[in-house]
XYZ file of N, CA and C in Angstrom:
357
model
N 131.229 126.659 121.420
C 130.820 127.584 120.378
C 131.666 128.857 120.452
N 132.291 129.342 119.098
C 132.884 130.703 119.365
C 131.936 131.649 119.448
N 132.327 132.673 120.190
C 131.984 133.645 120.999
C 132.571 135.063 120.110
N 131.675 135.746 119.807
C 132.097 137.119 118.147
C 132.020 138.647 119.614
N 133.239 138.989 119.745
C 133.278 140.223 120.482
C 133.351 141.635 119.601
N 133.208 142.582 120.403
C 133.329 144.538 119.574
C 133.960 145.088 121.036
N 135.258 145.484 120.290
C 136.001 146.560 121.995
C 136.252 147.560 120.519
N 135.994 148.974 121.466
C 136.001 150.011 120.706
C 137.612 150.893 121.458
N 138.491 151.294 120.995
C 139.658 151.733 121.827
C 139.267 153.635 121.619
N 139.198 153.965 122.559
C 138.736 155.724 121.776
C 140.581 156.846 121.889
N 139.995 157.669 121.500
C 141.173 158.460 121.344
C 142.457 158.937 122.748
N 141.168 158.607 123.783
C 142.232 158.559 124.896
C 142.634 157.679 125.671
N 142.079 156.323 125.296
C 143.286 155.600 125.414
C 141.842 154.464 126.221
N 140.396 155.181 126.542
C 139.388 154.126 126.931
C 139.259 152.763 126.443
N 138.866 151.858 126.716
C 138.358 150.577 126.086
C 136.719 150.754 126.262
N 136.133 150.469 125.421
C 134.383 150.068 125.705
C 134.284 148.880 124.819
N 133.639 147.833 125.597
C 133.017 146.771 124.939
C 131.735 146.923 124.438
N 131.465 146.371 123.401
C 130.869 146.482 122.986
C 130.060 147.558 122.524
N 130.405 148.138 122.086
C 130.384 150.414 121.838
C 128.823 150.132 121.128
N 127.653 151.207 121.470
C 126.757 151.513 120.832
C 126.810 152.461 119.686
N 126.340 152.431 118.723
C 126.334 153.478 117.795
C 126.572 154.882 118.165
N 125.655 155.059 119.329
C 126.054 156.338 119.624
C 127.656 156.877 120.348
N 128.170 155.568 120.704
C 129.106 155.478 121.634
C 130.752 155.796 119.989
N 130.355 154.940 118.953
C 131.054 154.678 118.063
C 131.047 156.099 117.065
N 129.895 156.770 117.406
C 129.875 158.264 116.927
C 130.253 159.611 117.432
N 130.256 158.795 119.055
C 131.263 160.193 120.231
C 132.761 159.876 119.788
N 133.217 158.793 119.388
C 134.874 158.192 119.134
C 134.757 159.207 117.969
N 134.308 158.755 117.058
C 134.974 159.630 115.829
C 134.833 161.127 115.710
N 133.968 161.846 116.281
C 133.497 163.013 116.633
C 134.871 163.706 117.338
N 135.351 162.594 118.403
C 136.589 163.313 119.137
C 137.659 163.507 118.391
N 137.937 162.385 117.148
C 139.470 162.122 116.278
C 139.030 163.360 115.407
N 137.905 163.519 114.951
C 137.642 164.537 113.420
C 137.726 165.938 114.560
N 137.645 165.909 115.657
C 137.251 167.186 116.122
C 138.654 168.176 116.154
N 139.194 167.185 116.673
C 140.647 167.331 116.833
C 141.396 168.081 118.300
N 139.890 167.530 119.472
C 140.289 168.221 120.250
C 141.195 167.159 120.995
N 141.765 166.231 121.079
C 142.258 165.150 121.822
C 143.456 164.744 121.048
N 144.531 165.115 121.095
C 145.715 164.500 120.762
C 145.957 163.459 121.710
N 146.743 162.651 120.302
C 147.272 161.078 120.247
C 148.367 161.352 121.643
N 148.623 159.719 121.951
C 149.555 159.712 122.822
C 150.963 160.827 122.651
N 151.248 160.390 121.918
C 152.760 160.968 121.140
C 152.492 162.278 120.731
N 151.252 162.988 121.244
C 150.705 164.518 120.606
C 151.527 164.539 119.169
N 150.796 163.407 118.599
C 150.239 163.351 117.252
C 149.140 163.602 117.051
N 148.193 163.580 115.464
C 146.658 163.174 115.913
C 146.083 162.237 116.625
N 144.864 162.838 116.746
C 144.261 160.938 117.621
C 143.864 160.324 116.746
N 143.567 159.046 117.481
C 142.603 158.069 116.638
C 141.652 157.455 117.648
N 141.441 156.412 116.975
C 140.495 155.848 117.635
C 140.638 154.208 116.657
N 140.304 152.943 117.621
C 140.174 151.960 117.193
C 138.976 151.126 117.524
N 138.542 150.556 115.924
C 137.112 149.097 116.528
C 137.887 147.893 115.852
N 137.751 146.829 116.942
C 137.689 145.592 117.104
C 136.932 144.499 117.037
N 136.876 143.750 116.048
C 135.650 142.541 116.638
C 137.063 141.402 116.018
N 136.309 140.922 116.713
C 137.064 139.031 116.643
C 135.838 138.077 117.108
N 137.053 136.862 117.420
C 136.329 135.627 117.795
C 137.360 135.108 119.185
N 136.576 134.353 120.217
C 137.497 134.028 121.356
C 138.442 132.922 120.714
N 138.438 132.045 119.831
C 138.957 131.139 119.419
C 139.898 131.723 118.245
N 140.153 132.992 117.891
C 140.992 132.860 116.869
C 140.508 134.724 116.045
N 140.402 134.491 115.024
C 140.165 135.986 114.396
C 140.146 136.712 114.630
N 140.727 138.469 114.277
C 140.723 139.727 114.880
C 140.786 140.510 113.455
N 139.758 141.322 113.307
C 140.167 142.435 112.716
C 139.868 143.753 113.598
N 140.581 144.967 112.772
C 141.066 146.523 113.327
C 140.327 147.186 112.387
N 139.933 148.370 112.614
C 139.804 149.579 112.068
C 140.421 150.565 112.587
N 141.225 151.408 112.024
C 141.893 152.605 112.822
C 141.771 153.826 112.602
N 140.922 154.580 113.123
C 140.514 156.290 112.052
C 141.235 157.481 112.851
N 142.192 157.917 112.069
C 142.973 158.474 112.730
C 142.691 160.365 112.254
N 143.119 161.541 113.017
C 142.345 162.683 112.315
C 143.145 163.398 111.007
N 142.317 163.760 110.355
C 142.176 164.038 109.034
C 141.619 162.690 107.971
N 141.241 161.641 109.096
C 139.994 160.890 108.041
C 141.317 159.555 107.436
N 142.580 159.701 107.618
C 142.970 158.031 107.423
C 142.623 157.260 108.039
N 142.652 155.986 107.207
C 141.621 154.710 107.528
C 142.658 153.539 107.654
N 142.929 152.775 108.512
C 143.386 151.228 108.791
C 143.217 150.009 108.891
N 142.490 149.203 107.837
C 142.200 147.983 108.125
C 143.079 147.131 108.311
N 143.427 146.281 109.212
C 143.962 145.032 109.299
C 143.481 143.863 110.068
N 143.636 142.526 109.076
C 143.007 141.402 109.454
C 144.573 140.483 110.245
N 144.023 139.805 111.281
C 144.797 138.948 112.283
C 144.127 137.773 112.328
N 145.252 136.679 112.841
C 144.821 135.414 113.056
C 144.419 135.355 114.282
N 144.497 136.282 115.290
C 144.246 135.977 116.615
C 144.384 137.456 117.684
N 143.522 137.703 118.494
C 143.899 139.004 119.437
C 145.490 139.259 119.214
N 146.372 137.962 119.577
C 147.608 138.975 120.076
C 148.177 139.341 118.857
N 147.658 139.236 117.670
C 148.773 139.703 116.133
C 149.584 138.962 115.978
N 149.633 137.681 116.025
C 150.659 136.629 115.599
C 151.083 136.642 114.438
N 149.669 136.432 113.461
C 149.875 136.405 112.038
C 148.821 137.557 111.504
N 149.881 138.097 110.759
C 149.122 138.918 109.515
C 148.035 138.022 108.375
N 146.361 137.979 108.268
C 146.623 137.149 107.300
C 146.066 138.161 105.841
N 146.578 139.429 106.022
C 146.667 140.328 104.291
C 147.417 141.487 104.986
N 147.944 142.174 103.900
C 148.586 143.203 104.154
C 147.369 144.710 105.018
N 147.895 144.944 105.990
C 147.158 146.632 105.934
C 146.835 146.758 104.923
N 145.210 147.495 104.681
C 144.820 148.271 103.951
C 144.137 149.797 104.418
N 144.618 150.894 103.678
C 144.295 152.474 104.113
C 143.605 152.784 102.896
N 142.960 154.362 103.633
C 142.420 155.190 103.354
C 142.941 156.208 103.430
N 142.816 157.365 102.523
C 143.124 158.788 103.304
C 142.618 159.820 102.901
N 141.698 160.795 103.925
C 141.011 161.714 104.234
C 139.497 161.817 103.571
N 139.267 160.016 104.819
C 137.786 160.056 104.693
C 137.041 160.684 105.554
N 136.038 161.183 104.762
C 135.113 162.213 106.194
C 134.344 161.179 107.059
N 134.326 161.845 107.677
C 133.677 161.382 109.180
C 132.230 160.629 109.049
N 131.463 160.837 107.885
C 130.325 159.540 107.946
C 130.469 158.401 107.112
N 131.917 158.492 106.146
C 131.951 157.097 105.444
C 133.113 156.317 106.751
N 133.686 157.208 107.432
C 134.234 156.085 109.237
C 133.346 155.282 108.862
N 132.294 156.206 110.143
C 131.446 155.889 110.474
C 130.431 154.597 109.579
N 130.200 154.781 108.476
C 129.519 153.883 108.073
C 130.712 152.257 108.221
N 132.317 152.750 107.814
C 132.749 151.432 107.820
C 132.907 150.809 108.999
N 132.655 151.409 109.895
C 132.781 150.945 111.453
C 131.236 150.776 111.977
N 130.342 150.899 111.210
C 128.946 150.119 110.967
C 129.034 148.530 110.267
N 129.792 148.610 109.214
C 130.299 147.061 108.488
C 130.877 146.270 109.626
N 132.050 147.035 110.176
C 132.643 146.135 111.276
C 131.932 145.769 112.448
N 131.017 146.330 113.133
C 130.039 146.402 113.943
C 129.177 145.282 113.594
N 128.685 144.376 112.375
C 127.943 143.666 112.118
C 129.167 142.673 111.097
N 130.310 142.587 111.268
C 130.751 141.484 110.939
C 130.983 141.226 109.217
N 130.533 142.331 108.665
C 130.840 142.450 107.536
C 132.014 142.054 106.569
N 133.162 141.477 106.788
C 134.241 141.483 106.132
C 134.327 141.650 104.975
N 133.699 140.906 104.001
C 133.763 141.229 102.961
C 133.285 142.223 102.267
N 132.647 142.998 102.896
C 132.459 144.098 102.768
C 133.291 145.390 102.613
N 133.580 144.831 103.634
C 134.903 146.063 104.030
C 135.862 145.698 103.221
N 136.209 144.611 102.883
C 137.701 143.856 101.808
C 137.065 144.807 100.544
N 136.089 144.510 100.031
C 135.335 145.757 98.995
C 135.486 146.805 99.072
N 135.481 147.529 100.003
C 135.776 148.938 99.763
C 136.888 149.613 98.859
N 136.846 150.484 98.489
C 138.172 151.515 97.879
C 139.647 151.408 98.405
N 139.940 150.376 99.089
C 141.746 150.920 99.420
C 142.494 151.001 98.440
N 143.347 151.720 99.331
C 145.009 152.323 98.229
C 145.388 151.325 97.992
N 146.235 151.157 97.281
C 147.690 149.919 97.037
C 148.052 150.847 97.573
N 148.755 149.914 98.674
C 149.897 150.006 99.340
C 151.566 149.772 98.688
């Protein structure tokens, strides 16, 4: 049987499995706060993950000033793209949050619904 995981990546570089709400609301709190610059002292971000052990991965990436990153994968390591990135830019901090509630419960099509740019 596949096995549906959540690794949350936070702005400094932590991994948490399986992130609690409250845990998924200290991440974005740190990127919007803006006290934690990115590796490259860029902004930060922060990333959520869910997949499957057998195959599927999608990303969320909320980076500060509120851009948004979806991308869907065929597999953890990014082999295959299977849609282009889709962004956001300069969403506030509780519609993240709510889309990293969608991802949190597996939502996809949900999230494919949302507002993105053409790229």
């Amino acid at each position: 049987m596949t096995q549906a995981w959540l690794e949350l990546t936070r702005a400094d570089g932590r991994e948490v499995a399986a992130p609690s709400e409250a845990q998924l609301t200290a991440a974005l709190a740190e990127v919007y706060g803006g006290k934690v610059a990115g590796p490259d002292g860029g902004p930060a971000s922060a990333v959520l993950r869910f997949g499957y052990d057998d195959g599927l991965m999608y990303e969320m990436e909320v980076a500060g000033g509120g851009a948004v990153r979806f991308a869907e994968w065929s597999d953890r390591d990014r082999e295959l793209a299977l849609a282009d990135p889709r962004s956001m830019k300069a969403l506030p901090q509780a519609a993240a949050l709510q889309l990293w509630r969608l991802m949190a419960r597996r939502q996809v099509a949900q999230i494919r619904g949302q507002p993105w740019l053409d790229e």
